[in-house]
Coordinates of C-alpha atoms in Angstrom, one line a residue:
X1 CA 0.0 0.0 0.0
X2 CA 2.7 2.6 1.0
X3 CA 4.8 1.7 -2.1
X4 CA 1.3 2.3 -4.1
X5 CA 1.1 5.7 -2.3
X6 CA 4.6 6.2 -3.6
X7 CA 4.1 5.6 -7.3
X8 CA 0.6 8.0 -7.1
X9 CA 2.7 10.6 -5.6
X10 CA 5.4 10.3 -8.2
X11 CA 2.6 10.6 -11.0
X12 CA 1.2 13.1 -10.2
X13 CA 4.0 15.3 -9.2
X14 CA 5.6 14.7 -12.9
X15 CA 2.2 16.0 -14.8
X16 CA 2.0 18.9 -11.8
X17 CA 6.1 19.9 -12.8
X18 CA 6.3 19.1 -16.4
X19 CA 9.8 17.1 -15.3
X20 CA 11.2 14.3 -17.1
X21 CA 12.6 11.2 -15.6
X22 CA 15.9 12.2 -15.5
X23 CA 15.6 15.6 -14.1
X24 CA 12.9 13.8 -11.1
X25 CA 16.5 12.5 -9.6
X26 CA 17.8 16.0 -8.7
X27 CA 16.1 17.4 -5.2
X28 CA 14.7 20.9 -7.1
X29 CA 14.5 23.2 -8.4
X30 CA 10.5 23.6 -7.4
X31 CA 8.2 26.0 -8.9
X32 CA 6.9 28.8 -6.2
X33 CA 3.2 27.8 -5.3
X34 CA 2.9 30.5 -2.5
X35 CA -0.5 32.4 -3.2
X36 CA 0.3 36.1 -4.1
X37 CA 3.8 35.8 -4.8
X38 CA 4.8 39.1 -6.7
X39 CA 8.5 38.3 -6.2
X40 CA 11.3 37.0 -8.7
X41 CA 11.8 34.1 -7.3
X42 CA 11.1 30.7 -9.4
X43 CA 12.4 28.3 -7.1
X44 CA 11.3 27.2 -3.9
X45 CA 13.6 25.4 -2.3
X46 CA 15.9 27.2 -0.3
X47 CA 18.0 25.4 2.8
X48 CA 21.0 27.6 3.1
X49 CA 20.8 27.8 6.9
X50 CA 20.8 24.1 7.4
X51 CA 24.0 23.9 5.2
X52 CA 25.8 26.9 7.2
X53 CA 25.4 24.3 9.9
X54 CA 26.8 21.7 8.4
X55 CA 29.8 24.0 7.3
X56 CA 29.9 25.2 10.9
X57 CA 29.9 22.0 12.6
X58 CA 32.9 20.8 10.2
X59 CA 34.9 24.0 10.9
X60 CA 34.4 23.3 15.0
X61 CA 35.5 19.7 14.0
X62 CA 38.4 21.2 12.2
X63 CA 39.8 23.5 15.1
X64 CA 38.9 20.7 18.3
X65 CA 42.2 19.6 16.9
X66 CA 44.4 22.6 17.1
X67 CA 45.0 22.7 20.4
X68 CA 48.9 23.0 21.8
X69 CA 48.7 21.5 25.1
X70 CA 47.2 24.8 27.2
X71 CA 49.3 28.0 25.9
X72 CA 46.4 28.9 23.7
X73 CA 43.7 27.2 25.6
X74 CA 41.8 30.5 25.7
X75 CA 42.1 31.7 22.4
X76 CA 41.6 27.9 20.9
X77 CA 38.1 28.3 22.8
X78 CA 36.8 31.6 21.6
X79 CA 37.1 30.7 18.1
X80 CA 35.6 27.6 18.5
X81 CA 32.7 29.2 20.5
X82 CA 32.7 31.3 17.4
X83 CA 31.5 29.2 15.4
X84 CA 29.4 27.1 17.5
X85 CA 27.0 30.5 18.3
X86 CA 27.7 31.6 14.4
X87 CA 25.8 34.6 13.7
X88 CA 29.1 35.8 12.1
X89 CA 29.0 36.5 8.4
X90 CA 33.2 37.1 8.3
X91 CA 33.9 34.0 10.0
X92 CA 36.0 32.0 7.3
X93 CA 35.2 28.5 5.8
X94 CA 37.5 26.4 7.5
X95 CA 36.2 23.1 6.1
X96 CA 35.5 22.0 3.7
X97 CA 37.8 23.7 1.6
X98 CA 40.3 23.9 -1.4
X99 CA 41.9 20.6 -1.5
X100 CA 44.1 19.1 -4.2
X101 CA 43.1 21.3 -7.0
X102 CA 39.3 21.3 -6.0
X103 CA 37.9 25.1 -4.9
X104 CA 34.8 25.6 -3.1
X105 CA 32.9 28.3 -4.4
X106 CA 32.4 30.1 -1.2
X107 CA 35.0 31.3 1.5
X108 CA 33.1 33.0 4.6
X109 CA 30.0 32.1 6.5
X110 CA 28.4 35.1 4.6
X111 CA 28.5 33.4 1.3
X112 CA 26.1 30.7 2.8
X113 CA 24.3 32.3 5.7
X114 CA 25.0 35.0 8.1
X115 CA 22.7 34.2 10.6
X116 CA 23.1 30.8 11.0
X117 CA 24.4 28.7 14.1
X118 CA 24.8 25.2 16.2
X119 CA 23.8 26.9 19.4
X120 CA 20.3 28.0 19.1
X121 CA 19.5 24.4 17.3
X122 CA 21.5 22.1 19.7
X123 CA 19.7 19.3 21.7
X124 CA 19.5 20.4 25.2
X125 CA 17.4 17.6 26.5
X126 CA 19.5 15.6 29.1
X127 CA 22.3 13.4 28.3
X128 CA 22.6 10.8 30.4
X129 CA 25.8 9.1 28.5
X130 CA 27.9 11.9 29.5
X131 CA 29.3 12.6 33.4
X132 CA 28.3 15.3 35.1
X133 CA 24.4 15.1 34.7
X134 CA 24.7 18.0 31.9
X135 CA 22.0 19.0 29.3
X136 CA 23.2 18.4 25.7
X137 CA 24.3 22.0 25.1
X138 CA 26.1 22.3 28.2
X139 CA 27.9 18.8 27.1
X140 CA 29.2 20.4 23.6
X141 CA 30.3 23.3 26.0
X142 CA 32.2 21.2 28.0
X143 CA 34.1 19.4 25.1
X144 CA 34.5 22.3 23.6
X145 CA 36.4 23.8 26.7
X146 CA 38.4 20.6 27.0
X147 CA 39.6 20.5 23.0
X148 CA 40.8 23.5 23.7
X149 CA 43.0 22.6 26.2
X150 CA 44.2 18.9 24.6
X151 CA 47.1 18.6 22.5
X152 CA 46.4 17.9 19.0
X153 CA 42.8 17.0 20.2
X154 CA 43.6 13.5 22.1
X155 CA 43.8 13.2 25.6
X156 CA 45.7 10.1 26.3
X157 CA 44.9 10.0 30.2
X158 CA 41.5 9.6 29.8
X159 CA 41.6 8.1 25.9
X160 CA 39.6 10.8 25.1
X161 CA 39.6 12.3 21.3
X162 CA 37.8 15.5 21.2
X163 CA 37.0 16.4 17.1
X164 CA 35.4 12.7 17.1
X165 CA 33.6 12.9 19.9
X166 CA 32.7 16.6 19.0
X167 CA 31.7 16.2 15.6
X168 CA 29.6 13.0 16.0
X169 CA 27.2 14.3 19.0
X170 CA 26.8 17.4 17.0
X171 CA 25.5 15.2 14.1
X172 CA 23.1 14.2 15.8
X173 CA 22.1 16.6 18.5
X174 CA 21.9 19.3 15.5
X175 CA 21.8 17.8 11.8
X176 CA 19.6 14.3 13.2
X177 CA 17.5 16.4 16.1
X178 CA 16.7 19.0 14.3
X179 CA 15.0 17.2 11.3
X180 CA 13.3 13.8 12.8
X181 CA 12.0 15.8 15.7
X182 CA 10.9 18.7 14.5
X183 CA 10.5 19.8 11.0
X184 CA 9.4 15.9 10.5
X185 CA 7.6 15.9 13.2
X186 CA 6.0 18.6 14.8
X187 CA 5.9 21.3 11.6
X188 CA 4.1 17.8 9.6
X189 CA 1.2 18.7 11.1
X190 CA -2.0 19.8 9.6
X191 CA -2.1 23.1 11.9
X192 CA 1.7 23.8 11.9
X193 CA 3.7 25.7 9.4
X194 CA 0.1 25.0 6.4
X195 CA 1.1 24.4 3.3
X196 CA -1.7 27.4 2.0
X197 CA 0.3 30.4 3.8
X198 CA 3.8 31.4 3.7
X199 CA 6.4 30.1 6.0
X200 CA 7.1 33.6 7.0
X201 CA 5.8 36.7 5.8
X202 CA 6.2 37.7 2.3
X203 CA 8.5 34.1 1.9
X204 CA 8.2 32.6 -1.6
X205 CA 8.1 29.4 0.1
X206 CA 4.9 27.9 2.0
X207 CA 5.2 26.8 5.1
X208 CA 5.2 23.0 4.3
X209 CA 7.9 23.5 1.2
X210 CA 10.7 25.1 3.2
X211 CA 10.2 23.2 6.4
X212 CA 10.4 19.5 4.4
X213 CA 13.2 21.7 2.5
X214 CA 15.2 22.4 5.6
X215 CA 15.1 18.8 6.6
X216 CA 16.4 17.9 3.9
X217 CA 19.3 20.1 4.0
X218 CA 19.8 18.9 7.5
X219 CA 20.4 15.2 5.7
X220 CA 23.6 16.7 4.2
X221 CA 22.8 15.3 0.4
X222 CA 23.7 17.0 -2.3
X223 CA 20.5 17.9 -4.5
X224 CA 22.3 15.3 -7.2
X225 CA 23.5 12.2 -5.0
X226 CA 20.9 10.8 -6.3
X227 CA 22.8 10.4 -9.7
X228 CA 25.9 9.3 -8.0
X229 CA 26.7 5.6 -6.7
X230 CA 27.6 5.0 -2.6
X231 CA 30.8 5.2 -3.6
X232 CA 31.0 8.7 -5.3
X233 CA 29.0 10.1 -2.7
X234 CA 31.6 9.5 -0.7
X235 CA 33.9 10.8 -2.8
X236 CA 32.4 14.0 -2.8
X237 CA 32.1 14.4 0.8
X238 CA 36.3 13.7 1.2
X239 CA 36.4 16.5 -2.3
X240 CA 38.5 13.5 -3.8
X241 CA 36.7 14.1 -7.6
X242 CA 35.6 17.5 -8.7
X243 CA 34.0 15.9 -12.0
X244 CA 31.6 14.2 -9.8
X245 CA 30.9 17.1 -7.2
X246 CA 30.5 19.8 -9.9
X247 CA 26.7 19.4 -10.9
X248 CA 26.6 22.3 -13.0
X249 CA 30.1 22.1 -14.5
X250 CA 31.6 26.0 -13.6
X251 CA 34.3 24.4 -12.2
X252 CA 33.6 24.8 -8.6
X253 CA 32.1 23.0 -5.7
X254 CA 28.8 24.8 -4.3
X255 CA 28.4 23.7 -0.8
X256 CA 25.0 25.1 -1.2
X257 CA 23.5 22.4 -3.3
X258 CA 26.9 20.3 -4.8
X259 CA 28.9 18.7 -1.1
X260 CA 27.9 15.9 0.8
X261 CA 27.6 16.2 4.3
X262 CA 27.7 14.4 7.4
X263 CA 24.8 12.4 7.7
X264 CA 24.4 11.9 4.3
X265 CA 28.0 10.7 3.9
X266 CA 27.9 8.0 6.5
X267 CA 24.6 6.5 4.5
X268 CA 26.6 6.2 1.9
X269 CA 30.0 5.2 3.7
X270 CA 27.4 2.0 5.1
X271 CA 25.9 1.4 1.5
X272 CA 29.4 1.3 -0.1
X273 CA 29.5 -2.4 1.2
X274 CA 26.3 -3.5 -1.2
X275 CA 24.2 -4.7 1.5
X276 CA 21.9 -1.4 2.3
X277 CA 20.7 1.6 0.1
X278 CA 20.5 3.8 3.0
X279 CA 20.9 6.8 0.7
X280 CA 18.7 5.9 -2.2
X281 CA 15.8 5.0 0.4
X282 CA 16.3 8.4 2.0
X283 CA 16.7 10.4 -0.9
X284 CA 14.1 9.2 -2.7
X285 CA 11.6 9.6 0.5
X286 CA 12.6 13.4 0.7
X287 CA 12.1 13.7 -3.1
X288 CA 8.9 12.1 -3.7
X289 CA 7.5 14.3 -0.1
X290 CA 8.6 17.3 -1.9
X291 CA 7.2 16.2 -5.1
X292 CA 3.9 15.8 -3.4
X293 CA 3.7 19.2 -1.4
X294 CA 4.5 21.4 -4.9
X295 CA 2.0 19.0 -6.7
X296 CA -0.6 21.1 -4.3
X297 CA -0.3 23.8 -5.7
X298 CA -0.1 26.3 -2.9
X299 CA -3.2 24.6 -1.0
X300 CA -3.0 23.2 2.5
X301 CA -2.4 19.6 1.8
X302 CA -5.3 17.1 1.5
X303 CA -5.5 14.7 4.8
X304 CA -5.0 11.4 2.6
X305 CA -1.7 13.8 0.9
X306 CA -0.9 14.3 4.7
X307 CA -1.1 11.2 5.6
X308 CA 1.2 9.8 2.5
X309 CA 3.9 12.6 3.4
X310 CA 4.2 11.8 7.2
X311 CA 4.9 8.1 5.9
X312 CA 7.7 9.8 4.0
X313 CA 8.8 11.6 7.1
X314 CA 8.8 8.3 8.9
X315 CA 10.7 6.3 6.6
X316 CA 13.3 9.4 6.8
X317 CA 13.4 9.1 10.7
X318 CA 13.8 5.5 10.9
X319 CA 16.7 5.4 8.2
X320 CA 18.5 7.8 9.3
X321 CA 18.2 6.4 12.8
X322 CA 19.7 3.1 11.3
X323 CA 22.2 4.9 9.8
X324 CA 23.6 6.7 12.9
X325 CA 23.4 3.0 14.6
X326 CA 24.8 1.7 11.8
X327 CA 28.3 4.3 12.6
X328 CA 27.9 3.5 15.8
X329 CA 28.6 -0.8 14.9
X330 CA 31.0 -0.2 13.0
X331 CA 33.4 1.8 15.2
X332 CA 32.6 -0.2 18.4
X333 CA 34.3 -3.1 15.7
X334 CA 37.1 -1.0 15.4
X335 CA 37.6 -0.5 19.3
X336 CA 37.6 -4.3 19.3
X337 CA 40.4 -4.5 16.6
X338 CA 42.2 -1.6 18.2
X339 CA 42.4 -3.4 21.9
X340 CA 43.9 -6.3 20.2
X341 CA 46.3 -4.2 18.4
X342 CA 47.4 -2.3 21.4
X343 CA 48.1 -5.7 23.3
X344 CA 49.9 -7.2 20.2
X345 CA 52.0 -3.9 19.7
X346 CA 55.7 -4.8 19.2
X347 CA 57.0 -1.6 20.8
X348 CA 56.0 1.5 22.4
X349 CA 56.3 3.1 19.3
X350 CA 53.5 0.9 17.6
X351 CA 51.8 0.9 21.0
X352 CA 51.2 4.2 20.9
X353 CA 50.1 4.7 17.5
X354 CA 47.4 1.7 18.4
X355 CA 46.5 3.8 21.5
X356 CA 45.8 6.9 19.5
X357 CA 43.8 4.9 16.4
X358 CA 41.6 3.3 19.5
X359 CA 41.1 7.1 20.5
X360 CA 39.8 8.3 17.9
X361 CA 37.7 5.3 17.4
X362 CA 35.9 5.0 20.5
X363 CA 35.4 9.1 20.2
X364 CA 33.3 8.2 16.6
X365 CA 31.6 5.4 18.4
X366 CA 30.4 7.0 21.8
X367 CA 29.4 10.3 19.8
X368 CA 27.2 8.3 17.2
X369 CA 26.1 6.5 20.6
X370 CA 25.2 9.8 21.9
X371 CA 23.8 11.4 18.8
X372 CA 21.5 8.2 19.0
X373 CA 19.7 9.5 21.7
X374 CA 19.2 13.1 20.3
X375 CA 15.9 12.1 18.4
X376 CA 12.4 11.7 18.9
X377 CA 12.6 8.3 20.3
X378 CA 12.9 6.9 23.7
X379 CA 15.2 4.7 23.4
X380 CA 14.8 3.8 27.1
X381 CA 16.4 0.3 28.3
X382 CA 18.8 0.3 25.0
X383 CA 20.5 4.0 25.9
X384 CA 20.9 2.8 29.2
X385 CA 22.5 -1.0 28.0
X386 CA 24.5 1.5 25.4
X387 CA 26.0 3.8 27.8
X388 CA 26.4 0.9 30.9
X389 CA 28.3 -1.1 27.9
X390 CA 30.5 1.8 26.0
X391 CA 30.8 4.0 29.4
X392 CA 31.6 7.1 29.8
X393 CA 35.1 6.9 28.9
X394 CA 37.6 4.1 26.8
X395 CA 39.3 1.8 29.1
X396 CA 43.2 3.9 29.3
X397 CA 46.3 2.4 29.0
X398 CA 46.6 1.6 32.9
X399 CA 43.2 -0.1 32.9
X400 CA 41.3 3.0 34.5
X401 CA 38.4 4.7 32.9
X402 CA 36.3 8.1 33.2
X403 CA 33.3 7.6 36.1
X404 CA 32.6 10.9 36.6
X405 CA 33.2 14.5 37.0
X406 CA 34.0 16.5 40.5
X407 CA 33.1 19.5 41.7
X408 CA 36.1 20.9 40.2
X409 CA 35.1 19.8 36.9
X410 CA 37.7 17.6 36.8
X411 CA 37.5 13.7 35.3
X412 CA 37.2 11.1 38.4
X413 CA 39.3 7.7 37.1
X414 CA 38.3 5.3 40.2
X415 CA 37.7 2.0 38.5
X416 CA 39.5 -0.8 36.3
X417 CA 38.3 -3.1 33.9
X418 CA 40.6 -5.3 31.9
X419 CA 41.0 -5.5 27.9
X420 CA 39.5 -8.4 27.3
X421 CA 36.5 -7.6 29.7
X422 CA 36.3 -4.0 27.3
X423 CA 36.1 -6.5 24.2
X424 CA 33.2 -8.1 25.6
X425 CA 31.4 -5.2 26.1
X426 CA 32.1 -4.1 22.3
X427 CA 30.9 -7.2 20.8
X428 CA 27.4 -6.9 23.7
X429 CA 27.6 -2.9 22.1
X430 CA 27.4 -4.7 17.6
X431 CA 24.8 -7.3 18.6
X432 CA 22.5 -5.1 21.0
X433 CA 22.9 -2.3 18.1
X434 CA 22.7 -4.8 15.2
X435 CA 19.4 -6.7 16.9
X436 CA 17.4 -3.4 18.0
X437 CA 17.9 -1.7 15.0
X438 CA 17.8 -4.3 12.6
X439 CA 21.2 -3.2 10.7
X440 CA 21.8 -4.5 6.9
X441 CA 25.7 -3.6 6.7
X442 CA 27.0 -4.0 9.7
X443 CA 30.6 -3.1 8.5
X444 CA 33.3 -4.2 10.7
X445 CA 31.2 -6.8 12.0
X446 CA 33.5 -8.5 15.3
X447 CA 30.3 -10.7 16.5
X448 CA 31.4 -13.9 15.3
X449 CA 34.1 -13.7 18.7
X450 CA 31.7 -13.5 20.7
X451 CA 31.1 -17.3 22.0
X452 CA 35.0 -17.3 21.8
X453 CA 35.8 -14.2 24.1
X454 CA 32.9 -15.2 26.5
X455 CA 34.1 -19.1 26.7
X456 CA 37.8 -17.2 27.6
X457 CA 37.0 -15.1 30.3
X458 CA 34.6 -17.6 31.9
X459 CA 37.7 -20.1 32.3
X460 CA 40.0 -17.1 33.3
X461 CA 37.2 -16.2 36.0
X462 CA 36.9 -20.2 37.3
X463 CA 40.6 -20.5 37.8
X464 CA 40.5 -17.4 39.3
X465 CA 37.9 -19.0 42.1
X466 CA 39.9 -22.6 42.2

């Protein structure tokens, strides 16, 4: 029935736009259906704040690591801070940028939006998985003061890596938030943002258009993934291939419409195995929704069209959850290989570099794990299993780990847990993920040790108790 629903919409939306097959796989451009209109606008689709984000969150990700060990600690901070609250049209496009012959059409925060910022759309529900009993926005504050004092961005006492553990909570408590449980949710309502009135006053999109719109530009796509395979999707997101980023051949690479961003990128960095079409699924969801609100015409929406676009929404929201949970398996397989690594290292040389790769690792995994619980579900007994199982910090080289935060706001190390024990709880973290979610790729997949690892430290603990 809802792939019936699909086709209908899909129809109808092609008479309604005059658009030919081809064209249908490119997200816009949309005619203006706003009732008065006198404007010069022809398009509708406009998401320029939602990409400013996206640029934002990747220059914060770029500067967590340019911290020198303390001496500039408090300069490190303000410019982070500055672009976490935005609202700075100078501020300069740290990433992405030019890279290996490849330009980016714009420079400064101007050339996308001035107005936009992380601050005012961060999750500030409370985050359990982190010490301290903090709301999510005073969590990103927190990292954000301790990047800034860090060397390089790692913190090897407490195993901590701060542009991983930054960037991936902000995916979520921003990018993923944002969209599933709001402009998806709440503004798909038949009384909330109507698809017969403006979104704002004297807008030349309705209210319906640029809210589905923004959600889409909180996805990260770019309006012509649809056209590209897994794998040149994420392409484009590392600028590795200008040909395949440059949609309307000037050379260039238009964040606005032309990159792929975060979210986006990691559906296609799971698809890339051939066992999940994340992306397409997604994609084509957002599409066919925005197909059906132009093919109204400027008219609030019909409740059966209603109905049929809130299906899109949901098959949106429950992707994109998989996809984060999908991140999240894969790096807790990493953390697995890492700890082998680290006890197989020859030298303190290779040690070291093992410690640091398992730092940044088990940074991506808890801030997917976190970003997780930045939607609109509950996810009740499984947040709690996810954060009992991953912690609150990565088991250190002396077998300590983070339990808290004092009064000083310093890290409280107080307990021990061995290697192996950790690897149990890795291989617990894939098949809890891989069973609630029901995940298709499932790269890096470690489970098969499981029985093996268990059997092990269930002989270790009987000869322990002979």
């Amino acid at each position: 029935m809802f792939k019936s629903a699909l086709k209908t919409g899909t129809c109808l939306a092609a008479l309604v736009l005059g658009v030919s097959a081809a064209q249908a796989e490119v997200y816009g451009p949309f005619p203006v259906t706003v009732k008065g209109y006198e404007g010069d606008k022809t398009n509708s689709v406009s998401y320029s704040g939602q990409i400013a984000r996206h640029v934002l969150h990747d220059s914060l990700k770029s500067l967590a690591g340019k911290g020198d060990g303390g001496m500039n600690a408090a300069d490190l901070e303000t410019q982070m801070l500055a672009y976490f609250m935005g609202n700075n049209a100078e501020l300069p496009i740290l990433a992405p940028a030019d890279k290996d012959g490849i330009d980016v059409k714009q420079a400064t925060m101007g050339d996308i939006s001035a107005s936009a910022n992380l601050e005012g759309k961060f999750y500030n529900g409370a985050m359990s998985a982190w010490p301290g009993n903090m709301t999510g926005k005073e969590v990103i504050r927190h990292m954000i003061a301790q990047a800034a004092k860090s060397n390089g961005g790692f913190d090897p006492e407490t195993g901590y890596n701060w542009p991983q553990l930054i960037s991936k909570f902000t995916m979520g408590a921003v990018s993923y938030h944002q969209a599933v449980d709001n402009y998806l949710d709440e503004k798909m309502e038949a009384g909330n943002k109507p698809n017969g009135a403006p979104y704002k006053e004297g807008a030349y999109y309705t209210g319906k258009e640029h809210s589905w719109d923004e959600a889409f530009g909180y996805w990260g796509a770019a309006a012509h993934s649809l056209e590209l395979s897994a794998g040149d999707n994420y392409t484009v997101a590392k600028l590795r291939d200008l040909g395949l980023a440059d949609a309307n051949g000037d050379g260039m690479v238009d964040l606005k419409s032309e990159m792929v961003f975060g979210p986006a990128y990691y559906a296609a960095g799971a698809d890339k195995g051939g066992a999940s079409e994340y992306l397409p699924t997604m994609f084509n969801a957002f599409l066919e929704g925005r197909k059906l609100i132009a093919a109204a015409g400027g008219e609030n929406l019909s409740a059966e069209d209603l109905a049929t676009l809130q299906g899109h929404a949901a098959v949106i929201a429950d992707t994109w959850e998989k996809v984060l949970a999908e991140a999240a398996f894969k790096y807790a397989g990493s953390v697995y290989k890492d700890i082998t690594a680290i006890q197989e290292a020859a030298d303190d040389e290779a040690r070291a570099k093992a410690y640091a790769n398992y730092g940044k690792h088990w940074g991506e995994l808890k801030g997917f794990a976190m970003a997780l619980q930045t939607g609109k579900n509950n996810l009740g007994e499984t947040a709690v299993m996810l954060n009992e199982l991953i912690g609150f910090g990565p088991v250190t080289l002396n077998n300590s780990y983070v339990t808290g935060i004092d009064a000083e706001g310093n890290f409280i190390m107080d307990r021990r847990m061995s290697w192996n024990d950790y690897q149990l709880n890795m291989l617990k973290t894939q098949t809890l993920l891989a069973d609630t979610f029901g995940l298709l790729a499932k790269a890096n997949d470690q489970m098969a040790d499981l029985g093996k690892l268990t059997e092990m430290l269930d002989a270790e603990t009987n000869a322990e108790t002979d």
